[in-house]
Short mmCIF file of C-alpha atoms in Angstrom, two decimals:
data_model
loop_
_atom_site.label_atom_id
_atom_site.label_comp_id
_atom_site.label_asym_id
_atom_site.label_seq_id
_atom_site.Cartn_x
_atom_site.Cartn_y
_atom_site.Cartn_z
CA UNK A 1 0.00 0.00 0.00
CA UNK A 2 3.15 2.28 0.64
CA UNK A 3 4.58 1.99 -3.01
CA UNK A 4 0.75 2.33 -4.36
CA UNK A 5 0.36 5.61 -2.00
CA UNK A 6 3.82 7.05 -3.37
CA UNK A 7 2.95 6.67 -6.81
CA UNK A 8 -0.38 8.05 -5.70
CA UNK A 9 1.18 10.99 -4.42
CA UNK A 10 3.41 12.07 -6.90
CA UNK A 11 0.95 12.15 -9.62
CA UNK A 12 -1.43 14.07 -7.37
CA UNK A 13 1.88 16.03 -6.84
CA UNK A 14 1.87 16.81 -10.91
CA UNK A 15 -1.61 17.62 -11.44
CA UNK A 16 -1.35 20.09 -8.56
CA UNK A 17 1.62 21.65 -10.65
CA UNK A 18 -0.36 21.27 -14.22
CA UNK A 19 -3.36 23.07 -12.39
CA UNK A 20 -0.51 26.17 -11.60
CA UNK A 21 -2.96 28.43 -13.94
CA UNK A 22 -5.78 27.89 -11.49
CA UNK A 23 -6.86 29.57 -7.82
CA UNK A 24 -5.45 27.53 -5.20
CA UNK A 25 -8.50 26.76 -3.92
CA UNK A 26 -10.07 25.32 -6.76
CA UNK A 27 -6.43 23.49 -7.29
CA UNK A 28 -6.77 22.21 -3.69
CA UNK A 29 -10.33 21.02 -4.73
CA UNK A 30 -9.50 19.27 -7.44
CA UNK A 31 -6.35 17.64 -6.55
CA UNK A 32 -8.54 16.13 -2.99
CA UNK A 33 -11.42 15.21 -5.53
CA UNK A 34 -8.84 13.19 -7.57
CA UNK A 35 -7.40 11.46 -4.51
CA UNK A 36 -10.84 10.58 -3.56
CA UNK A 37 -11.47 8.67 -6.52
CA UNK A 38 -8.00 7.19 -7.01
CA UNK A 39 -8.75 5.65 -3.77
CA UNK A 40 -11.97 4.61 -4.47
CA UNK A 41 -10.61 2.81 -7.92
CA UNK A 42 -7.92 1.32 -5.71
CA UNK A 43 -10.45 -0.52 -3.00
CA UNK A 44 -11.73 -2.25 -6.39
CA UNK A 45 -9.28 -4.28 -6.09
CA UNK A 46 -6.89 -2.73 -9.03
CA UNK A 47 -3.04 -2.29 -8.53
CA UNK A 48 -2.35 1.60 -8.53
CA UNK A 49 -0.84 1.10 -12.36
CA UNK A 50 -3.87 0.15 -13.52
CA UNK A 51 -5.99 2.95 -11.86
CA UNK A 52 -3.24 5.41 -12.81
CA UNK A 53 -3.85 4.28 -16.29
CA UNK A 54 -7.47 4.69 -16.11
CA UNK A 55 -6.64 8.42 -15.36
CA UNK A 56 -4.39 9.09 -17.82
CA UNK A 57 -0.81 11.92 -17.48
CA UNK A 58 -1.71 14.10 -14.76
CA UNK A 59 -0.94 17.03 -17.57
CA UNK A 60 -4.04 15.67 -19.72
CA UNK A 61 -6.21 15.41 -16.77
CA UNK A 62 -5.91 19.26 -15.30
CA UNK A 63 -5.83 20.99 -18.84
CA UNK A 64 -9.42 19.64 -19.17
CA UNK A 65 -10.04 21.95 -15.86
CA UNK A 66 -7.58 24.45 -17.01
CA UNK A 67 -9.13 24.26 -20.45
CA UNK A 68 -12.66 24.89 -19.03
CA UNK A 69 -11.40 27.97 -16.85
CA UNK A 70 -10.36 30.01 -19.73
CA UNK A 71 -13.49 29.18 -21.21
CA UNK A 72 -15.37 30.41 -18.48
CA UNK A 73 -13.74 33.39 -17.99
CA UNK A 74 -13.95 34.44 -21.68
CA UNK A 75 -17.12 33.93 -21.96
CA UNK A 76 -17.76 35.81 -17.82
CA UNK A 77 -16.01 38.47 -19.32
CA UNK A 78 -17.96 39.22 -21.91
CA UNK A 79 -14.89 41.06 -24.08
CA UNK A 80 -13.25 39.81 -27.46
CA UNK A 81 -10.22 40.22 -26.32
CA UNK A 82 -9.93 37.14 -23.82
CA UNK A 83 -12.31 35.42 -26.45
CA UNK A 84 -9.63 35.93 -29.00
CA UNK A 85 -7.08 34.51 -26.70
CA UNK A 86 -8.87 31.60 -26.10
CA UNK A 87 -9.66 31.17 -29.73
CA UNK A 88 -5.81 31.53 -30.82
CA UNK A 89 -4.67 29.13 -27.49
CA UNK A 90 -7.03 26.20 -29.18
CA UNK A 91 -6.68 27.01 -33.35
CA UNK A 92 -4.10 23.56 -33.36
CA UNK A 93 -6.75 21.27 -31.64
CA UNK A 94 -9.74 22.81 -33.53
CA UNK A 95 -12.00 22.79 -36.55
CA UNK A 96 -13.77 25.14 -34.47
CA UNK A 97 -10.88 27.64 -33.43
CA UNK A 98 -9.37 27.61 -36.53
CA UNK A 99 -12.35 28.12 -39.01
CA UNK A 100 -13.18 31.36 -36.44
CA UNK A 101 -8.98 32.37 -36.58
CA UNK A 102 -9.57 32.30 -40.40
CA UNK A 103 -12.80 34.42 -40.42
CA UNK A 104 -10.79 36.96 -37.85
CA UNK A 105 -8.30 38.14 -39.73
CA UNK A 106 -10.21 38.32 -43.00
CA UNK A 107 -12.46 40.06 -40.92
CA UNK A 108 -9.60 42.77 -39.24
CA UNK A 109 -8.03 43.08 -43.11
CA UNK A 110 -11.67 44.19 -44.66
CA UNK A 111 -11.34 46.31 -41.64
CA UNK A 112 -7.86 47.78 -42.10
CA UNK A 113 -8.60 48.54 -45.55
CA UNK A 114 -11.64 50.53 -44.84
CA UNK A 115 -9.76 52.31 -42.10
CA UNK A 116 -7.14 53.02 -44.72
CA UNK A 117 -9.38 54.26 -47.68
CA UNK A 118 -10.90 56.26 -44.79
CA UNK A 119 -7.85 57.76 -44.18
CA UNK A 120 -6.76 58.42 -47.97
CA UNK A 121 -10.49 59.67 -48.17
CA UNK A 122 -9.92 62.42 -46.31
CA UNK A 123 -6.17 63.06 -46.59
CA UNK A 124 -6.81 63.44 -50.94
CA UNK A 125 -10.48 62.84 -51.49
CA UNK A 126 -9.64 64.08 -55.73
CA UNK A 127 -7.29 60.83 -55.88
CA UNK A 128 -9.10 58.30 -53.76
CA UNK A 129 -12.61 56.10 -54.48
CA UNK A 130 -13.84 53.27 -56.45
CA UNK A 131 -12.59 54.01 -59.75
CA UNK A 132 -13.47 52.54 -63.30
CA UNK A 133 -11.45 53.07 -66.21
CA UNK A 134 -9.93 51.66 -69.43
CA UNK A 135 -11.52 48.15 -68.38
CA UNK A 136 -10.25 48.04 -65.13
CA UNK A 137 -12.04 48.42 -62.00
CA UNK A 138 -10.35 49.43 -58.41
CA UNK A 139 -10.22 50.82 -55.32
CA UNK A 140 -7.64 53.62 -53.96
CA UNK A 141 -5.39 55.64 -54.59
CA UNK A 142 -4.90 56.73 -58.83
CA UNK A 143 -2.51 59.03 -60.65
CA UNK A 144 -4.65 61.12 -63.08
CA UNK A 145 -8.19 60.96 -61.85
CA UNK A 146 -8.94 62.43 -65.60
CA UNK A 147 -8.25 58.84 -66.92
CA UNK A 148 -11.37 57.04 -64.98
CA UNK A 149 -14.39 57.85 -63.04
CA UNK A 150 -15.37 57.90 -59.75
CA UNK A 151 -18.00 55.82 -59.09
CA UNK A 152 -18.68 56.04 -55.03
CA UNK A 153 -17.62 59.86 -54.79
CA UNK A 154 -18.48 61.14 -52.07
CA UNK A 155 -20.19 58.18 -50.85
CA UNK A 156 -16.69 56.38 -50.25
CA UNK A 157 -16.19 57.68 -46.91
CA UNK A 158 -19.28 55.97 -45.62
CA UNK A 159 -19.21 53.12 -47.58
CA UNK A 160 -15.42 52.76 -45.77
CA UNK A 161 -16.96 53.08 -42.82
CA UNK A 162 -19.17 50.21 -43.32
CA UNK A 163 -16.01 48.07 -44.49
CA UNK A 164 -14.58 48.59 -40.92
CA UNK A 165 -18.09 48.77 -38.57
CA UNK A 166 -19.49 45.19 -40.17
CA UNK A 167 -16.38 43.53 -39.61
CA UNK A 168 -15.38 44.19 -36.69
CA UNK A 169 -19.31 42.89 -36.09
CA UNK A 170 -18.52 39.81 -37.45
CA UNK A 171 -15.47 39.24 -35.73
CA UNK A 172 -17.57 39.83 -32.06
CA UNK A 173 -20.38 37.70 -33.34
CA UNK A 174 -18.08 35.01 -34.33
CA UNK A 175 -15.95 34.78 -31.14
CA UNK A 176 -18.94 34.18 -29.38
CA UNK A 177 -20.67 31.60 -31.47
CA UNK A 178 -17.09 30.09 -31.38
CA UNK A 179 -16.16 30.19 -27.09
CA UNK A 180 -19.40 28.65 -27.00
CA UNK A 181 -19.41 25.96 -29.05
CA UNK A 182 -15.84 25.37 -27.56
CA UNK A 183 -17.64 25.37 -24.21
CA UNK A 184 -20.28 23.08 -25.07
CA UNK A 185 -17.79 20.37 -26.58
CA UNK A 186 -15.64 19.79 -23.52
#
């Protein structure tokens, strides 16, 4: 029972360490609640290997609490920052994470473009819009408005403004939906 209690010990002695990123008390809670059942699988009649094994690395077994922290405090928090963070943490273990990483930063480039036809909007509004011209059609900056036509005008500046205010829209709304489908899959 001594060797089984040792072995015991230091793997409740490495899930206290894995569950560093927690409040001591919940670490404290968890680590007792662990013990209890390791006991409770050894009166079974199992060797302490064998209920080890049931339980897996110590590591694997806190991030699942660690994991569901930072989920809980994203979503408490209510802010896209810590959803982002928890988003970007997980986009190597999933479909999830990494479909909403994608839709991010498309999301913050529309948005950095608007904010930067904003800017050449109303640093050289003669030079800057939607322009159409000799079968081309783009957006910016041109040399010689003369050789194409405006199409937006005036009408860039809000239209820019939409390009970074829907965005930046998405990107909240998608967080969300994503921390909480995260959430619900643990």
């Amino acid at each position: 029972m001594n060797t089984e209690t040792g072995e015991f010990d230091a793997w409740l002695r490495r899930l206290k360490w894995a569950l560093s990123a927690l409040p001591a008390q919940d670490q404290n809670d968890i680590v007792a609640e662990a013990r209890a059942h390791l006991r409770d699988a050894l009166d079974t009649g199992r060797t302490a290997e064998q209920v080890l094994a049931g339980f897996g690395s110590a590591e694997d077994y806190a991030q699942q609490f660690v994991d569901q922290m930072e989920l809980s405090g994203a979503l408490g928090a209510g802010r896209s920052g810590p959803m982002l963070r928890v988003v970007l943490h997980r986009v190597h273990r999933s479909l999830i994470a990494a479909t909403a990483a994608a839709v991010v930063l498309t999301c913050v480039l529309l948005a950095v473009t608007g904010a930067s036809l904003m800017y050449f909007e109303l640093s050289d509004p003669l030079r800057t819009g939607l322009w159409s011209g000799g079968g081309n059609l783009f957006v910016g900056l041109i040399d010689d408005p003369s050789k194409a036509v405006d199409l937006l005008g005036i009408w860039l500046l809000p239209a820019a403004l939409g390009a970074v205010v829907v965005p930046l829209l998405i990107v909240r709304l998608v967080l969300v939906w994503a921390v909480r489908r995260l959430a619900r899959n643990r």
